Coordinates of C-alpha atoms in Angstrom, one line a residue:
M33 CA -18.6 15.6 -34.0
K34 CA -18.7 12.7 -31.9
K35 CA -15.1 13.2 -30.9
N36 CA -16.4 16.8 -29.6
I37 CA -19.0 15.6 -27.7
K38 CA -16.9 13.1 -25.9
F39 CA -14.5 15.8 -25.1
L40 CA -17.5 18.3 -23.8
I41 CA -18.6 14.9 -21.6
I42 CA -15.2 14.4 -20.1
S43 CA -14.4 18.4 -19.5
F44 CA -17.6 18.5 -17.9
T45 CA -17.3 15.6 -15.8
L46 CA -13.7 16.6 -14.6
F47 CA -15.0 20.1 -13.9
I48 CA -17.7 18.6 -11.4
V49 CA -14.9 16.2 -10.1
V50 CA -12.4 19.0 -9.7
M51 CA -14.4 21.5 -8.1
Y52 CA -15.6 18.9 -5.6
G53 CA -12.0 17.8 -4.8
H54 CA -11.1 21.9 -4.5
N55 CA -13.9 22.7 -2.2
N56 CA -13.1 20.0 0.0
C57 CA -9.6 20.5 0.3
K58 CA -7.7 22.8 2.8
A59 CA -8.2 26.2 1.6
A60 CA -5.1 27.7 -0.3
T61 CA -2.6 30.3 1.2
K62 CA -3.5 33.4 -0.3
C63 CA -2.1 34.9 -3.2
I64 CA -2.6 37.8 -5.9
N65 CA -3.6 36.5 -9.3
I66 CA -2.2 38.2 -12.4
D67 CA -4.3 37.3 -15.5
S68 CA -3.7 37.1 -18.6
G69 CA -3.3 40.6 -20.4
S70 CA -3.4 42.3 -16.9
G71 CA -0.8 43.4 -14.8
N72 CA 0.2 44.5 -11.1
S73 CA 2.5 47.1 -9.5
Q74 CA 1.5 46.6 -5.6
Y75 CA 5.4 44.9 -4.6
D76 CA 9.0 45.8 -4.8
I77 CA 10.2 42.6 -6.7
T78 CA 13.7 43.9 -7.8
G79 CA 14.5 45.3 -4.4
N80 CA 15.5 48.6 -5.1
G81 CA 12.3 50.2 -3.0
K82 CA 10.2 51.1 -5.7
K83 CA 7.2 49.5 -6.8
D84 CA 7.7 47.1 -10.0
L85 CA 5.1 46.7 -12.9
I86 CA 4.5 43.0 -13.7
K87 CA 2.8 42.4 -16.8
N88 CA 1.4 39.1 -18.0
S89 CA 1.0 39.2 -21.6
S90 CA -1.2 37.6 -24.0
G91 CA -1.6 36.2 -27.3
N92 CA 1.2 35.9 -29.8
N93 CA 3.3 37.4 -27.0
C94 CA 2.8 34.9 -24.4
A95 CA 5.1 36.3 -21.9
L96 CA 6.2 37.6 -18.4
Y97 CA 7.8 41.1 -17.9
I98 CA 8.7 43.1 -15.3
N99 CA 8.9 47.0 -15.6
G100 CA 9.0 46.2 -19.5
K101 CA 11.6 43.7 -19.5
Q102 CA 10.9 39.8 -20.5
V103 CA 11.8 37.7 -17.5
F104 CA 10.0 34.7 -18.6
K105 CA 8.7 33.0 -21.7
P106 CA 7.3 29.4 -22.1
D107 CA 9.5 27.3 -24.3
N108 CA 6.9 24.6 -25.3
K109 CA 3.5 25.4 -27.0
A110 CA 1.8 27.0 -24.1
E111 CA -0.7 29.8 -25.6
Y112 CA -1.2 31.7 -22.5
L113 CA -0.3 31.8 -18.6
S114 CA -1.6 31.6 -15.5
V115 CA 0.6 33.8 -13.1
K116 CA -0.1 34.0 -9.1
L117 CA 2.1 35.9 -6.7
Y118 CA 2.9 35.0 -3.1
P119 CA 4.2 37.6 -1.1
L120 CA 5.5 36.1 2.1
N121 CA 6.9 39.0 3.2
K122 CA 8.9 42.2 1.9
K123 CA 11.8 40.1 0.6
T124 CA 10.4 36.9 -0.1
I125 CA 7.8 36.9 -2.8
Y126 CA 7.2 33.9 -5.1
F127 CA 5.8 33.2 -8.5
V128 CA 3.9 30.4 -9.3
I129 CA 3.4 30.2 -13.3
S130 CA 1.0 27.8 -15.0
E131 CA 1.5 27.3 -18.4
N132 CA -1.8 26.3 -20.8
Y133 CA -3.6 25.5 -23.6
M134 CA -6.1 27.8 -24.8
E135 CA -8.4 25.3 -26.2
S136 CA -8.7 22.6 -23.4
D137 CA -7.4 24.6 -20.3
E138 CA -5.0 21.5 -19.7
I139 CA -1.3 22.7 -18.3
C140 CA 1.8 22.0 -19.9
G141 CA 4.0 23.6 -17.2
Y142 CA 4.0 24.5 -13.6
S143 CA 6.5 25.7 -11.7
M144 CA 7.8 28.3 -8.7
Y145 CA 9.9 31.2 -9.0
Q146 CA 11.6 34.0 -7.5
Y147 CA 13.0 37.1 -8.7
K148 CA 17.0 36.8 -8.0
S149 CA 20.0 39.0 -9.7
G150 CA 17.7 40.7 -12.4
K151 CA 16.2 37.2 -13.7
L152 CA 13.3 35.2 -12.6
E153 CA 15.2 32.0 -11.0
K154 CA 13.3 28.5 -10.8
L155 CA 12.9 27.1 -7.4
C156 CA 10.6 24.0 -7.7
D157 CA 9.3 22.4 -11.3
F158 CA 5.5 20.7 -9.6
Y159 CA 5.0 19.5 -13.4
N160 CA 7.8 17.6 -15.1
P161 CA 9.0 15.4 -12.8
V162 CA 5.5 14.0 -12.0
V163 CA 4.5 13.7 -15.5
K164 CA 7.5 11.9 -16.8
N165 CA 6.4 9.0 -14.5
I166 CA 2.8 8.8 -14.8
N167 CA 0.6 8.2 -17.8
N168 CA -0.6 11.7 -17.9
I169 CA -4.4 12.1 -18.6
Y170 CA -5.5 15.3 -17.3
F171 CA -3.2 15.9 -15.1
G172 CA -3.5 19.3 -12.7
V173 CA -1.8 20.6 -9.8
N174 CA -2.9 23.4 -7.3
I175 CA -0.6 25.1 -4.4
E176 CA -2.4 24.3 -1.3
H177 CA -0.3 25.9 1.4
I178 CA 3.3 27.8 0.8
S179 CA 5.6 29.3 3.3
N180 CA 9.5 30.1 3.2
N181 CA 10.8 26.2 3.2
K182 CA 7.4 24.3 2.6
V183 CA 5.3 23.9 -0.5
T184 CA 2.1 21.4 -0.3
V185 CA 0.3 21.1 -3.7
L186 CA -2.7 19.1 -4.7
C187 CA -2.7 17.0 -7.6
H188 CA -5.1 15.2 -9.8
N189 CA -5.2 12.9 -12.6
Q190 CA -7.0 10.1 -14.6
F191 CA -5.2 6.8 -13.8
G192 CA -5.6 3.4 -15.6
G193 CA -7.7 1.4 -13.1
T194 CA -9.2 4.0 -10.4
G195 CA -10.0 6.8 -12.6
I196 CA -9.5 10.5 -11.3
L197 CA -7.5 10.6 -7.9
Y198 CA -6.3 13.5 -5.9
W199 CA -3.3 13.4 -3.7
K200 CA -1.0 15.7 -1.8
M201 CA 2.9 16.3 -2.6
V202 CA 5.1 18.0 -0.2
Y203 CA 8.1 19.8 -1.5
Q204 CA 11.0 21.3 1.1
C205 CA 13.7 23.6 0.8
Q206 CA 17.1 22.3 2.4
N207 CA 20.5 23.8 2.0
G208 CA 18.8 26.3 -0.6
K209 CA 17.6 23.4 -2.6
W210 CA 13.8 22.5 -3.3
R211 CA 13.1 18.7 -3.0
L212 CA 10.2 16.7 -3.3
K213 CA 9.5 14.6 0.1
G214 CA 9.3 10.8 -0.8
N215 CA 7.6 8.6 -3.5
S216 CA 4.6 7.5 -1.4
Y217 CA 1.5 10.6 -0.8
K218 CA -1.8 10.6 0.3
V219 CA -4.7 9.9 -1.9
T220 CA -7.6 12.8 -0.6
E221 CA -10.4 12.1 -3.0
A222 CA -11.2 9.3 -5.2
A223 CA -14.0 9.0 -7.7
A224 CA -16.2 7.8 -5.0
Q225 CA -16.7 10.5 -2.6
D226 CA -15.2 8.5 0.4
R227 CA -12.3 6.8 -1.6
K228 CA -14.2 3.5 -1.4
L229 CA -14.0 1.6 -5.0
T230 CA -16.3 -1.7 -6.1
A231 CA -14.2 -4.1 -8.0
S232 CA -15.5 -4.9 -11.4
M233 CA -12.8 -7.5 -11.8
K234 CA -10.1 -9.7 -10.2
I235 CA -7.3 -7.9 -8.7
N236 CA -4.4 -9.0 -6.9
I237 CA -2.7 -7.1 -4.1
Y238 CA 0.6 -7.3 -3.2
V239 CA 2.8 -6.8 -0.4
K240 CA 4.3 -3.3 -1.5
P241 CA 5.0 -1.5 -4.9
G242 CA 6.8 -3.9 -7.2
S243 CA 6.4 -6.8 -4.9
K244 CA 5.2 -10.2 -6.7
T245 CA 4.3 -11.6 -3.3
I246 CA 0.3 -11.4 -3.3
L247 CA -1.1 -10.5 -0.1
Y248 CA -4.6 -11.2 -1.1
T249 CA -7.3 -10.9 -4.1
I250 CA -10.0 -8.9 -4.5
K251 CA -13.2 -10.5 -6.5
P252 CA -15.8 -8.3 -8.3
G253 CA -18.0 -6.8 -5.8
D254 CA -15.7 -6.6 -3.3
I255 CA -15.0 -3.1 -1.8
I256 CA -11.7 -1.3 -0.9
T257 CA -10.5 1.8 0.2
V258 CA -7.9 3.8 -1.8
N259 CA -5.3 5.1 0.9
R260 CA -2.1 6.0 -0.8
I261 CA -0.5 6.4 -4.2
Y262 CA 3.3 5.5 -5.2
I263 CA 5.2 7.5 -8.1
K264 CA 8.4 6.5 -9.2
N265 CA 10.3 5.3 -12.0
K266 CA 8.0 5.6 -14.4
K267 CA 5.3 3.5 -12.8
V268 CA 2.5 4.2 -10.5
Y269 CA 1.1 1.8 -7.9
I270 CA -2.2 2.5 -5.4
Q271 CA -2.4 1.3 -2.0
A272 CA -5.7 -0.6 -1.1
V273 CA -7.5 -1.2 2.4
N274 CA -10.0 -4.3 2.1
S275 CA -12.6 -4.7 4.3
K276 CA -10.4 -6.7 7.0
G277 CA -8.2 -3.7 7.3
E278 CA -5.6 -5.6 5.2
T279 CA -3.1 -3.1 3.4
G280 CA -1.5 -3.8 0.0
W281 CA -0.7 -2.1 -3.5
F282 CA -1.5 -2.6 -7.1
K283 CA 0.0 -1.4 -10.1
S284 CA -1.5 0.9 -12.2
P285 CA -2.0 0.2 -15.8
R286 CA -1.0 2.8 -18.5
K287 CA -4.0 2.3 -20.6
I288 CA -7.4 2.2 -20.5
A289 CA -8.8 -0.4 -17.7
K290 CA -12.0 0.2 -15.5
Y291 CA -11.0 -1.9 -12.4
F292 CA -13.7 -0.3 -10.6
K293 CA -17.4 0.3 -10.7
E294 CA -17.1 3.8 -9.7
A295 CA -14.2 4.8 -12.1
A296 CA -15.0 7.8 -14.3
F297 CA -12.8 7.7 -17.9
P298 CA -9.9 5.6 -16.4
G299 CA -7.0 6.1 -17.9

């Protein structure tokens, strides 16, 4: 019972924070939703000049079909799919598929595809490359902007130390391959609206991610601004700016640790 109550409290809090973050971010590119159990027949996906039926099946038959042919089925324990179509033009129509668990609505996969040569080809995985490098606590991702050769996604996760953070990542297509740009990303929202957090413990701030050189130390009561996030090799570093404008980094712990007073459900 206690576990269920705790889950409900966490879920409600995350819903409020997620909605706040979404309402304050750039409006996502217009798309067509194909909900679980529904279909769409507005577009020529196969390129034969005729409109095709896209069906998102539900229940035990969780899969995506085009004209009755199965083109996608999750290889994990996903219980339903959230499918979005991004028709950029007649020749370029992207599928963004979110794989979800029914009970918690947590995602276990989020990728972009395009129908080519009779099959759905994965272009870009927005989920697995990130999740393998972080302590995945309610990680989520949404498309913010999409074009022929560039996709901007807005991510969020509950990190150890800071609690929930939102950050933007950009994927670009070069020579036919989609790749994530860099390892350092802009934080758009934190546990506090203005990204300012009040230290509840002593924290060493280093000159750069992975460095052993201390730039300065923040003490309980000191206020810093969370500016950027660095993700690489299963490590996460957070960029902090103090009241003097000094910019440095601290490592996000892969455990529950409340570094700041405003941090909600950290890690």
